[in-house]
Amino acid sequence: MDYIMAFVIGGLICVIGQILMDTTKLTPAHVLVLFVTLGAVLSGLGLYQPLVEIGKAGATIPLTGFGHTLVTGVIEEVNKRGLLGIFTGGLTSAAAGITAAVVFGYLMAVLFNPKSK
Amino acid sequence: MQKLTKEQQDYQNFVKQKRPKPPLLKNILMAFIVGGLICVVGQVIMNFYISRGMSPKEAGAPTSATMVFLGAFLTGLGVYDKIGKRAGAGSIVPITGFANSIVSPAMEFKREGYVFGVAAKMFVVAGPVIVYGMCSAVVIGLIYYILKL
Amino acid sequence: MAGKKMGLQTIRFQNPPSIIATSSIVGPKEGQGPLKDYFDLILNDNMYKEKSWEKAERKILKEAVEMAIKNSNLPYSKIEYFIAGDLLNQIISAGFAARELGFPFFGIYGACSTAAEGLGLGAIIIDGGFADNLVVATSSHYCTAERQYRFPLELGNQSPPTAQWTVTGAGAAVISSRPQNPRITYVTTGKVIDMGETNPNDMGTAMAPAAVDTIVRHFNDTNRTPDDYDLIVTGDLASIGKDIAEELIKQKGFDVSNKYTDCGLMIFDPQQDVHAGGSGCACAAVVTFGYLYKEMMKGKYNRILLVATGALLSTTSTQQGETIPCIAHAVAIENL
């Protein structure tokens, strides 16, 4: 069941991105920025957590999930530490993803070369 | 944006019907299938971490890291752009696409050096994503803090 | 009054300069296209044993020039000028090739119209009596153009159906005062035309009005009609731009339908996944100096009007929301 819901929710989030790219002038980079922001806003409004409960990885793997992770981290830290949590929370919760992206990104760039087309 | 002259506007209207549209239905279907499948892979990985004794919440971070690794690795192998050509947003929107947006410029700008090439260019797309993600999280955190007072 | 000027934008040469030799080098993808038998050299890979694509591009440009000179049987000492340009920032392919070649060098930029711009300027120098032999050349490379104008190659993005594929290749021609066919008879220099297009993934639509303006101006200046030519060929409008251009020319009262084609359509097969067709400086250059030149030598075509088109944008202008200024230069090449 997990897998079916992950497939459907994840697929639908990607479809929204596809429609935006094909019908507007937004580039893939714009779509990614928009999705991260959108995920953060929905998370702040308390609307993203229910989606994560239904879709599991289908809601956390798309980049909207990254915005959600940042906001949940901030809110948790604000509860623990108050004002300082606004600044520490985001990176704390997203640490694994961001560090993995930088380290693996660098490693792959060193190891591989782009293929000629 | 500059204001278009009458002549320019006429031309824009003239070419509007000439210009082929992207095959929207086919693109949507491909984005749905591939995006869905990538999330299923994520779910498999997440369930694996959960089966090793993590709570679903704890499993989120290692799952993201693993998916990032996969996206980066497939980009290095030269496979990810081939998926992307067919899947469009289906492979751009998942976090593997975020990894692809880091590795592809980093790899390509290696010849411009490891500082201004690899390290600087890896954030061409990822940088804006992190900036806007972080700034919106801070704004939301601030609103939450004020409302809580 | 300039005696060789005709109409508003056209030059008629007194002693039409000759194209005495050409050369064309293309990448592997172009080497699988319909014109493969006409190219002098087809690369096995885009890197051409160099350390970067930029180095590969300047190497094929330099080798194209050397090949054209060899085909002309002229000694290097007889080459008086080298006129070249390309798409890369500060035309580094041309400048660096010129560094190796050692000829007096005019660097030009006309984006993808460079082949025709070079032929026109070269012919003016010859007919003006400023030189007897010179080389014009241009190059483009899919990988260098893609990374400068668009995205990294390994980025998994989708190209819209209006996008075009930059031709990897280089073409060169030796122009001489020695009277032999084919000759450059007329040059119509284009004006920069901007019809308000902003989409950098749809160059054909942006450039078509420039091609139309130059073609119609050429007919009006010279009192010629499409019937005077065996073939009218634009540079890289590709499928969408070509259809638009054909219709607009008709609206201006000239019917070119049965003799009009486009280099961007000729160089690739639609099966090759190039979206609308080919583009780039090398597109017009290798089709003209490879296919068209060889067919003119055989007599299949005797009068050709080459109208190479260029989009004079940069990534900076696009990001700042500017529209795309475009240009087209026409060169009439004839067997007299």
Coordinates of C-alpha atoms in Angstrom, one line a residue:
Chain A
M1 CA 0.0 0.0 0.0
D2 CA 2.9 2.3 0.9
Y3 CA 4.3 1.8 -2.6
I4 CA 1.0 2.6 -4.4
M5 CA 0.4 5.8 -2.5
A6 CA 4.1 6.8 -2.9
F7 CA 3.7 6.3 -6.7
V8 CA 0.5 8.2 -7.0
I9 CA 1.4 11.2 -4.8
G10 CA 4.9 11.4 -6.1
G11 CA 3.7 11.1 -9.7
L12 CA 1.1 13.8 -9.2
I13 CA 3.6 16.3 -7.7
C14 CA 5.8 15.7 -10.7
V15 CA 2.8 16.2 -13.1
I16 CA 2.2 19.7 -11.6
G17 CA 5.9 20.5 -12.4
Q18 CA 5.5 19.2 -15.9
I19 CA 2.4 21.3 -16.6
L20 CA 4.2 24.4 -15.2
M21 CA 7.2 23.8 -17.5
D22 CA 5.2 23.1 -20.6
T23 CA 2.6 25.8 -20.4
T24 CA 4.6 28.7 -18.8
K25 CA 8.0 30.1 -19.4
L26 CA 9.4 28.6 -16.2
T27 CA 12.7 26.8 -16.6
P28 CA 13.4 23.6 -14.6
A29 CA 15.5 25.8 -12.1
H30 CA 12.5 28.0 -11.6
V31 CA 10.3 25.0 -11.0
L32 CA 12.7 23.6 -8.4
V33 CA 12.9 27.0 -6.5
L34 CA 9.1 27.3 -6.7
F35 CA 8.5 23.8 -5.3
V36 CA 10.9 24.2 -2.4
T37 CA 9.2 27.5 -1.5
L38 CA 5.7 26.0 -2.0
G39 CA 6.6 23.0 0.2
A40 CA 7.8 25.3 2.9
V41 CA 4.7 27.4 2.8
L42 CA 2.3 24.4 2.8
S43 CA 4.3 23.0 5.7
G44 CA 4.0 26.2 7.6
L45 CA 0.2 26.2 7.1
G46 CA 0.2 22.6 8.4
L47 CA -1.0 21.2 5.1
Y48 CA 2.1 19.2 4.1
Q49 CA 2.3 16.9 7.0
P50 CA -1.0 15.2 6.2
L51 CA 0.3 14.6 2.6
V52 CA 3.4 13.0 4.0
E53 CA 1.2 10.7 6.2
I54 CA -0.7 9.6 3.1
G55 CA 2.1 9.6 0.5
K56 CA 5.2 8.8 2.6
A57 CA 8.2 8.9 0.3
G58 CA 5.8 10.1 -2.5
A59 CA 5.7 13.4 -0.6
T60 CA 9.2 13.5 0.9
I61 CA 11.2 12.7 -2.2
P62 CA 9.9 15.5 -4.5
L63 CA 11.6 18.8 -3.7
T64 CA 8.5 20.1 -2.0
G65 CA 9.5 17.6 0.7
F66 CA 12.8 19.5 1.1
G67 CA 10.9 22.7 1.9
H68 CA 8.8 20.7 4.4
T69 CA 11.9 19.3 6.1
L70 CA 13.4 22.8 6.5
V71 CA 10.2 24.2 8.0
T72 CA 9.6 21.2 10.4
G73 CA 13.2 21.6 11.6
V74 CA 12.7 25.3 12.2
I75 CA 9.5 24.8 14.1
E76 CA 10.9 22.1 16.3
E77 CA 13.9 24.1 17.2
V78 CA 11.8 27.2 17.9
N79 CA 9.8 25.1 20.4
K80 CA 13.1 24.0 22.0
R81 CA 15.3 27.1 21.9
G82 CA 13.0 29.9 21.0
L83 CA 14.2 32.7 18.6
L84 CA 17.6 31.0 17.9
G85 CA 15.8 28.0 16.6
I86 CA 14.7 30.0 13.5
F87 CA 18.4 30.0 12.4
T88 CA 19.5 26.6 13.6
G89 CA 16.4 24.5 12.7
G90 CA 16.5 24.4 9.0
L91 CA 20.0 23.2 8.5
T92 CA 19.8 20.8 11.4
S93 CA 16.9 18.9 9.8
A94 CA 18.2 19.1 6.2
A95 CA 21.8 18.4 7.2
A96 CA 21.9 14.9 5.8
G97 CA 20.4 15.9 2.4
I98 CA 22.5 19.0 1.9
T99 CA 25.8 17.4 3.0
A100 CA 25.1 14.4 0.9
A101 CA 24.4 16.6 -2.1
V102 CA 27.6 18.6 -1.7
V103 CA 29.9 15.7 -1.0
F104 CA 28.5 13.2 -3.5
G105 CA 28.2 16.0 -6.0
Y106 CA 31.8 16.9 -5.6
L107 CA 32.9 13.3 -5.6
M108 CA 31.0 12.4 -8.8
A109 CA 32.3 15.5 -10.6
V110 CA 35.9 14.5 -9.7
L111 CA 35.3 10.8 -10.8
F112 CA 33.3 11.3 -14.0
N113 CA 33.4 13.4 -17.1
P114 CA 30.4 14.5 -19.2
K115 CA 29.8 12.4 -22.3
S116 CA 30.0 14.1 -25.7
K117 CA 26.7 14.3 -27.5
Chain B
M1 CA 10.4 44.0 -20.8
Q2 CA 10.3 46.6 -23.5
K3 CA 6.9 47.5 -25.0
L4 CA 6.3 45.8 -28.4
T5 CA 5.4 47.8 -31.5
K6 CA 2.3 47.0 -33.5
E7 CA 4.4 45.3 -36.1
Q8 CA 6.1 43.1 -33.4
Q9 CA 2.7 42.2 -31.9
D10 CA 1.3 41.2 -35.3
Y11 CA 4.3 38.9 -35.8
Q12 CA 3.8 37.4 -32.3
N13 CA 0.2 36.6 -33.2
F14 CA 1.1 35.3 -36.6
V15 CA 3.6 32.8 -35.3
K16 CA 1.5 31.7 -32.3
Q17 CA -0.4 29.1 -34.4
K18 CA 2.7 28.1 -36.3
R19 CA 4.7 27.1 -33.3
P20 CA 4.3 23.4 -32.3
K21 CA 3.2 22.8 -28.7
P22 CA 5.1 20.3 -26.5
P23 CA 3.1 17.0 -26.5
L24 CA 1.5 17.8 -23.1
L25 CA -0.4 14.6 -22.5
K26 CA 2.5 12.4 -23.3
N27 CA 4.8 14.5 -21.2
I28 CA 2.4 14.5 -18.2
L29 CA 2.0 10.7 -18.5
M30 CA 5.8 10.2 -18.6
A31 CA 6.4 12.6 -15.7
F32 CA 3.7 10.8 -13.7
I33 CA 5.1 7.3 -14.3
V34 CA 8.8 8.2 -13.8
G35 CA 8.2 10.6 -10.9
G36 CA 6.0 7.9 -9.3
L37 CA 8.6 5.2 -9.8
I38 CA 11.4 7.3 -8.3
C39 CA 9.3 7.9 -5.2
V40 CA 8.6 4.1 -5.0
V41 CA 12.4 3.6 -5.0
G42 CA 12.5 6.1 -2.2
Q43 CA 9.8 4.2 -0.3
V44 CA 11.8 0.9 -0.7
I45 CA 14.9 2.6 0.7
M46 CA 12.8 4.2 3.5
N47 CA 11.2 0.9 4.4
F48 CA 14.6 -0.7 4.5
Y49 CA 15.9 1.9 7.1
I50 CA 12.6 1.4 9.1
S51 CA 13.1 -2.4 9.1
R52 CA 16.6 -1.7 10.6
G53 CA 14.9 -0.2 13.6
M54 CA 14.5 3.5 12.7
S55 CA 11.3 5.4 13.2
P56 CA 9.6 6.7 9.9
K57 CA 10.7 10.2 11.0
E58 CA 14.3 9.2 11.6
A59 CA 14.4 7.3 8.3
G60 CA 13.8 10.5 6.3
A61 CA 17.3 11.8 6.4
P62 CA 19.2 8.7 5.4
T63 CA 16.6 8.1 2.6
S64 CA 17.2 11.6 1.2
A65 CA 21.0 11.0 1.4
T66 CA 20.7 7.7 -0.4
M67 CA 18.5 9.1 -3.1
V68 CA 20.9 12.0 -3.6
F69 CA 23.7 9.5 -4.0
L70 CA 21.7 7.6 -6.6
G71 CA 20.9 10.7 -8.6
A72 CA 24.5 11.9 -8.5
F73 CA 25.8 8.5 -9.5
L74 CA 23.4 8.1 -12.4
T75 CA 24.4 11.6 -13.6
G76 CA 28.1 10.6 -13.4
L77 CA 27.4 7.5 -15.5
G78 CA 25.6 9.7 -18.1
V79 CA 22.3 8.0 -17.6
Y80 CA 20.2 10.7 -15.8
D81 CA 20.0 13.1 -18.7
K82 CA 18.6 10.3 -20.9
I83 CA 15.9 9.6 -18.3
G84 CA 15.3 13.4 -18.1
K85 CA 14.8 13.7 -21.8
R86 CA 11.8 11.5 -21.7
A87 CA 10.5 12.1 -18.1
G88 CA 10.8 15.9 -17.9
A89 CA 9.6 17.0 -14.5
G90 CA 9.3 13.3 -13.5
S91 CA 13.0 13.2 -13.0
I92 CA 13.6 17.0 -12.2
V93 CA 11.3 17.4 -9.3
P94 CA 12.4 14.5 -7.1
I95 CA 15.5 15.0 -4.9
T96 CA 17.5 12.9 -7.4
G97 CA 16.9 15.7 -9.9
F98 CA 18.3 18.1 -7.3
A99 CA 21.5 15.9 -7.2
N100 CA 21.6 15.9 -11.0
S101 CA 21.5 19.7 -11.1
I102 CA 24.5 19.7 -8.8
V103 CA 26.7 17.1 -10.5
S104 CA 26.0 18.1 -14.2
P105 CA 27.5 21.6 -14.0
A106 CA 30.2 20.5 -11.5
M107 CA 31.4 17.8 -13.8
E108 CA 31.3 19.9 -16.9
F109 CA 33.2 22.9 -15.5
K110 CA 36.0 20.7 -14.2
R111 CA 38.2 22.1 -17.0
E112 CA 37.8 25.5 -15.5
G113 CA 39.4 24.3 -12.3
Y114 CA 38.3 22.9 -9.0
V115 CA 37.6 26.2 -7.3
F116 CA 35.9 28.4 -9.9
G117 CA 34.8 25.4 -12.0
V118 CA 33.6 22.4 -10.0
A119 CA 33.0 24.1 -6.6
A120 CA 31.4 27.3 -7.8
K121 CA 29.3 25.9 -10.7
M122 CA 27.8 23.1 -8.6
F123 CA 25.4 25.6 -7.1
V124 CA 24.1 27.1 -10.3
V125 CA 20.7 25.5 -9.7
A126 CA 21.2 24.1 -6.2
G127 CA 22.2 27.4 -4.8
P128 CA 18.9 29.2 -5.6
V129 CA 17.0 26.2 -4.3
I130 CA 18.8 26.3 -0.9
V131 CA 18.6 30.1 -0.7
Y132 CA 14.8 30.2 -1.3
G133 CA 14.2 27.1 0.8
M134 CA 16.1 28.5 3.7
C135 CA 14.8 32.0 3.5
S136 CA 11.1 30.8 3.4
A137 CA 11.8 28.5 6.3
V138 CA 13.2 31.4 8.3
V139 CA 10.2 33.6 7.5
I140 CA 7.8 30.9 8.4
G141 CA 9.8 30.2 11.6
L142 CA 9.6 33.8 12.5
I143 CA 5.9 34.0 12.0
Y144 CA 5.4 30.8 14.1
Y145 CA 7.6 32.3 16.8
I146 CA 5.6 35.6 16.9
L147 CA 2.2 33.7 16.9
K148 CA 3.4 31.5 19.8
L149 CA 4.3 34.5 22.0
Chain C
M1 CA 28.4 57.6 -55.9
A2 CA 29.8 54.2 -55.2
G3 CA 29.7 52.5 -58.6
K4 CA 29.4 49.0 -57.3
K5 CA 26.4 49.7 -55.1
M6 CA 23.0 48.7 -56.2
G7 CA 19.8 49.7 -54.5
L8 CA 19.9 50.2 -50.8
Q9 CA 21.9 47.3 -49.4
T10 CA 23.4 45.4 -52.3
I11 CA 26.8 45.3 -53.9
R12 CA 27.4 44.0 -57.4
F13 CA 30.9 43.0 -58.0
Q14 CA 32.8 44.3 -61.0
N15 CA 35.0 41.3 -61.2
P16 CA 33.2 38.7 -59.3
P17 CA 35.6 37.0 -56.9
S18 CA 35.9 33.2 -57.2
I19 CA 35.6 30.5 -54.5
I20 CA 38.5 28.4 -55.7
A21 CA 38.4 25.8 -52.9
T22 CA 36.4 24.9 -49.8
S23 CA 36.6 22.4 -47.0
S24 CA 34.2 21.0 -44.4
I25 CA 34.7 19.1 -41.2
V26 CA 31.7 17.7 -39.2
G27 CA 31.1 15.8 -36.0
P28 CA 29.8 12.2 -35.8
K29 CA 26.1 13.1 -35.6
E30 CA 26.3 15.3 -38.7
G31 CA 28.4 12.5 -40.3
Q32 CA 25.3 10.2 -40.1
G33 CA 23.1 12.8 -41.7
P34 CA 21.8 12.9 -45.3
L35 CA 24.8 15.0 -46.5
K36 CA 27.5 12.7 -45.1
D37 CA 29.1 11.9 -48.5
Y38 CA 29.8 15.6 -49.1
F39 CA 32.0 16.4 -46.1
D40 CA 35.8 16.2 -46.3
L41 CA 36.3 14.8 -42.8
I42 CA 33.9 13.3 -40.2
L43 CA 35.1 13.1 -36.7
N44 CA 34.8 9.9 -34.7
D45 CA 34.1 11.9 -31.5
N46 CA 33.4 15.5 -30.6
M47 CA 36.5 15.8 -28.4
Y48 CA 38.9 15.1 -31.3
K49 CA 41.6 14.0 -29.0
E50 CA 41.7 17.3 -27.2
K51 CA 41.3 18.1 -23.5
S52 CA 38.2 20.3 -23.9
W53 CA 35.4 20.9 -26.4
E54 CA 36.6 24.4 -26.9
K55 CA 40.0 23.1 -27.9
A56 CA 38.4 20.6 -30.2
E57 CA 36.4 23.4 -31.9
R58 CA 39.4 25.6 -32.6
K59 CA 41.3 22.5 -33.8
I60 CA 38.6 21.7 -36.4
L61 CA 38.4 25.3 -37.5
K62 CA 42.2 25.4 -38.0
E63 CA 42.2 22.1 -39.8
A64 CA 39.3 23.2 -42.0
V65 CA 41.4 26.3 -43.0
E66 CA 44.5 24.2 -43.7
M67 CA 42.4 21.8 -45.8
A68 CA 40.8 24.5 -47.9
I69 CA 44.2 26.0 -48.6
K70 CA 45.5 22.6 -49.6
N71 CA 42.5 22.1 -51.9
S72 CA 43.3 25.4 -53.5
N73 CA 46.9 24.4 -54.3
L74 CA 48.0 27.8 -53.2
P75 CA 51.2 28.2 -51.1
Y76 CA 50.6 29.6 -47.6
S77 CA 52.5 32.7 -48.6
K78 CA 49.8 33.7 -51.1
I79 CA 47.0 33.8 -48.4
E80 CA 46.8 37.5 -47.5
Y81 CA 43.9 37.6 -45.0
F82 CA 42.1 35.2 -42.7
I83 CA 38.5 36.2 -41.9
A84 CA 36.7 34.1 -39.3
G85 CA 34.2 34.1 -36.4
D86 CA 32.3 31.7 -34.2
L87 CA 29.7 31.5 -31.5
L88 CA 31.9 31.4 -28.4
N89 CA 32.4 34.5 -26.2
Q90 CA 35.1 36.8 -27.6
I91 CA 35.2 34.5 -30.7
I92 CA 37.9 32.5 -29.1
S93 CA 37.8 29.6 -31.7
A94 CA 38.6 32.1 -34.5
G95 CA 41.2 34.0 -32.5
F96 CA 43.0 31.0 -31.3
A97 CA 42.9 29.3 -34.7
A98 CA 44.4 32.5 -36.2
R99 CA 47.2 32.4 -33.6
E100 CA 48.2 29.0 -35.0
L101 CA 47.7 29.9 -38.6
G102 CA 49.6 33.2 -38.6
F103 CA 47.7 35.0 -41.3
P104 CA 46.6 38.7 -41.0
F105 CA 43.3 38.2 -39.3
F106 CA 39.9 39.9 -39.3
G107 CA 37.7 38.5 -36.5
I108 CA 34.0 38.9 -37.2
Y109 CA 30.8 38.1 -35.3
G110 CA 27.5 37.5 -36.9
A111 CA 26.4 34.5 -34.9
C112 CA 25.2 31.8 -37.2
S113 CA 25.2 34.3 -40.2
T114 CA 29.1 34.3 -40.0
A115 CA 29.6 32.1 -43.1
A116 CA 27.8 34.6 -45.3
E117 CA 29.2 37.6 -43.6
G118 CA 32.7 36.3 -44.1
L119 CA 32.1 35.4 -47.8
G120 CA 30.7 38.9 -48.4
L121 CA 33.5 40.8 -46.7
G122 CA 36.1 38.5 -48.3
A123 CA 34.6 39.2 -51.7
I124 CA 34.6 42.9 -51.1
I125 CA 38.3 42.8 -50.2
I126 CA 39.1 40.9 -53.4
D127 CA 37.0 42.9 -55.8
G128 CA 38.2 46.1 -54.1
G129 CA 41.7 45.1 -55.1
F130 CA 43.0 44.9 -51.6
A131 CA 44.1 41.2 -51.9
D132 CA 44.2 38.4 -54.4
N133 CA 43.6 35.4 -52.1
L134 CA 42.1 35.0 -48.7
V135 CA 40.4 32.4 -46.5
V136 CA 37.1 32.8 -44.7
A137 CA 36.0 30.2 -42.1
T138 CA 33.7 29.6 -39.3
S139 CA 32.9 26.9 -36.8
S140 CA 30.5 25.8 -34.1
H141 CA 30.3 22.9 -31.7
Y142 CA 27.3 21.4 -30.0
C143 CA 29.0 20.9 -26.7
T144 CA 30.6 24.4 -26.5
A145 CA 27.4 26.1 -27.6
E146 CA 25.2 24.2 -25.3
R147 CA 27.3 25.0 -22.2
Q148 CA 27.6 28.6 -23.1
Y149 CA 24.0 29.3 -24.1
R150 CA 22.0 26.7 -22.4
F151 CA 22.5 23.9 -19.8
P152 CA 25.2 21.5 -18.8
L153 CA 25.0 18.4 -21.1
E154 CA 24.2 16.0 -18.3
L155 CA 21.3 18.0 -16.9
G156 CA 18.2 16.0 -17.3
N157 CA 16.0 18.6 -18.9
Q158 CA 13.6 18.4 -21.9
S159 CA 14.0 20.5 -25.0
P160 CA 10.8 21.8 -26.6
P161 CA 9.9 20.9 -30.2
T162 CA 11.1 24.3 -31.3
A163 CA 14.6 23.8 -30.1
Q164 CA 17.4 23.3 -32.6
W165 CA 20.6 21.2 -32.6
T166 CA 23.9 23.2 -32.9
V167 CA 26.0 21.6 -35.7
T168 CA 29.5 20.5 -34.7
G169 CA 31.8 21.3 -37.6
A170 CA 33.8 23.9 -39.4
G171 CA 33.8 25.1 -43.0
A172 CA 36.4 27.2 -44.9
A173 CA 36.6 28.7 -48.3
V174 CA 39.5 30.3 -50.3
I175 CA 38.3 33.4 -52.2
S176 CA 40.5 34.5 -55.1
S177 CA 40.7 37.1 -57.9
R178 CA 41.6 34.3 -60.2
P179 CA 38.6 34.0 -62.7
Q180 CA 37.0 30.6 -62.3
N181 CA 33.6 29.3 -61.2
P182 CA 31.8 29.5 -59.0
R183 CA 31.8 33.3 -58.4
I184 CA 30.4 35.6 -55.8
T185 CA 28.3 38.1 -57.8
Y186 CA 26.1 40.0 -55.3
V187 CA 26.2 40.6 -51.6
T188 CA 23.1 42.0 -49.7
T189 CA 24.0 43.0 -46.2
G190 CA 21.2 42.6 -43.8
K191 CA 19.8 45.0 -41.2
V192 CA 19.2 43.9 -37.6
I193 CA 15.5 42.9 -37.3
D194 CA 13.8 42.3 -34.0
M195 CA 10.2 41.1 -34.0
G196 CA 9.9 40.9 -30.3
E197 CA 10.7 37.2 -29.8
T198 CA 12.2 36.3 -26.5
N199 CA 12.3 32.5 -26.4
P200 CA 16.0 31.4 -26.8
N201 CA 14.6 27.9 -27.5
D202 CA 12.9 29.1 -30.7
M203 CA 15.6 30.7 -32.9
G204 CA 13.9 29.9 -36.2
T205 CA 10.9 32.0 -35.4
A206 CA 13.0 34.9 -34.2
M207 CA 15.3 34.8 -37.2
A208 CA 12.8 34.3 -40.0
P209 CA 11.8 38.0 -40.4
A210 CA 15.5 38.9 -40.8
A211 CA 15.9 36.4 -43.6
V212 CA 12.7 37.6 -45.2
D213 CA 13.8 41.3 -45.0
T214 CA 17.2 40.5 -46.6
I215 CA 15.8 38.2 -49.3
V216 CA 13.1 40.7 -50.4
R217 CA 15.6 43.6 -50.2
H218 CA 17.9 41.5 -52.5
F219 CA 15.2 41.0 -55.1
N220 CA 14.2 44.7 -55.0
D221 CA 17.8 46.0 -55.1
T222 CA 18.9 43.7 -58.0
N223 CA 15.6 43.6 -59.9
R224 CA 16.0 39.8 -59.7
T225 CA 13.2 37.4 -58.9
P226 CA 13.2 33.9 -57.5
D227 CA 13.2 32.6 -61.1
D228 CA 16.8 33.9 -61.4
Y229 CA 18.0 31.3 -58.9
D230 CA 18.2 27.5 -58.9
L231 CA 18.2 27.5 -55.1
I232 CA 17.5 29.9 -52.3
V233 CA 18.9 28.6 -49.1
T234 CA 18.6 30.1 -45.6
G235 CA 21.2 29.3 -42.9
D236 CA 19.5 27.7 -39.9
L237 CA 15.8 28.6 -39.7
A238 CA 15.0 24.9 -39.4
S239 CA 11.5 23.6 -40.0
I240 CA 9.4 26.2 -38.1
G241 CA 11.4 29.2 -39.2
K242 CA 11.5 28.1 -42.8
D243 CA 7.7 27.7 -43.0
I244 CA 7.3 31.2 -41.5
A245 CA 9.8 32.7 -43.9
E246 CA 8.3 31.1 -46.9
E247 CA 4.9 32.5 -46.1
L248 CA 6.2 36.0 -45.3
I249 CA 8.1 36.1 -48.6
K250 CA 4.9 35.2 -50.4
Q251 CA 3.1 38.0 -48.6
K252 CA 5.7 40.4 -50.0
G253 CA 4.9 39.2 -53.5
F254 CA 7.7 36.6 -54.3
D255 CA 7.0 32.9 -54.6
V256 CA 10.0 30.9 -53.6
S257 CA 8.1 27.7 -52.7
N258 CA 9.7 25.2 -55.2
K259 CA 13.3 26.4 -54.8
Y260 CA 13.6 27.4 -51.2
T261 CA 15.3 25.2 -48.6
D262 CA 17.2 25.6 -45.3
C263 CA 20.6 24.3 -44.3
G264 CA 19.2 23.4 -40.9
L265 CA 16.8 21.0 -42.6
M266 CA 19.3 19.6 -45.0
I267 CA 22.0 18.6 -42.6
F268 CA 20.0 16.3 -40.4
D269 CA 17.4 13.6 -40.9
P270 CA 14.2 14.2 -38.9
Q271 CA 14.9 10.7 -37.3
Q272 CA 18.0 12.1 -35.6
D273 CA 16.2 13.7 -32.7
V274 CA 17.3 17.2 -33.4
H275 CA 13.8 18.8 -32.8
A276 CA 13.3 21.5 -35.4
G277 CA 16.6 21.0 -37.2
G278 CA 20.3 22.2 -37.2
S279 CA 21.7 25.5 -36.2
G280 CA 25.1 27.1 -35.4
C281 CA 27.7 28.9 -37.5
A282 CA 28.8 25.6 -39.0
C283 CA 25.3 24.7 -40.2
A284 CA 25.3 27.2 -43.1
A285 CA 29.1 26.8 -43.5
V286 CA 29.4 23.0 -44.0
V287 CA 26.2 22.7 -46.1
T288 CA 27.4 25.5 -48.4
F289 CA 31.1 24.6 -48.5
G290 CA 30.4 20.9 -48.5
Y291 CA 27.2 20.1 -50.4
L292 CA 26.3 23.2 -52.3
Y293 CA 29.8 24.0 -53.5
K294 CA 30.4 20.5 -54.7
E295 CA 27.1 20.4 -56.5
M296 CA 27.8 23.8 -58.2
M297 CA 31.2 22.4 -59.4
K298 CA 29.3 19.5 -61.0
G299 CA 26.7 21.9 -62.5
K300 CA 23.6 20.7 -60.6
Y301 CA 23.1 24.2 -59.4
N302 CA 24.3 27.3 -61.3
R303 CA 22.8 30.2 -59.3
I304 CA 22.4 30.0 -55.6
L305 CA 21.3 32.7 -53.1
L306 CA 22.8 31.8 -49.7
V307 CA 21.0 33.7 -46.8
A308 CA 22.8 32.9 -43.6
T309 CA 20.8 33.9 -40.5
G310 CA 22.1 34.8 -37.0
A311 CA 20.5 35.6 -33.7
L312 CA 22.5 38.4 -31.9
L313 CA 21.6 37.5 -28.4
S314 CA 23.6 36.5 -25.3
T315 CA 22.7 34.8 -22.1
T316 CA 23.0 38.1 -20.4
S317 CA 20.5 39.8 -22.7
T318 CA 18.1 36.9 -22.4
Q319 CA 18.3 37.0 -18.6
Q320 CA 17.7 40.7 -18.6
G321 CA 14.5 40.0 -20.5
E322 CA 15.6 41.5 -23.8
T323 CA 14.0 40.5 -27.1
I324 CA 16.2 38.8 -29.7
P325 CA 17.8 41.0 -32.5
C326 CA 18.5 38.9 -35.6
I327 CA 20.4 39.4 -38.9
A328 CA 20.6 37.7 -42.3
H329 CA 23.2 38.3 -45.0
A330 CA 22.6 37.2 -48.6
V331 CA 25.4 36.1 -51.0
A332 CA 24.7 35.2 -54.6
I333 CA 27.0 32.5 -55.8
E334 CA 27.0 31.7 -59.6
N335 CA 28.6 29.8 -62.3
L336 CA 29.2 32.5 -64.9

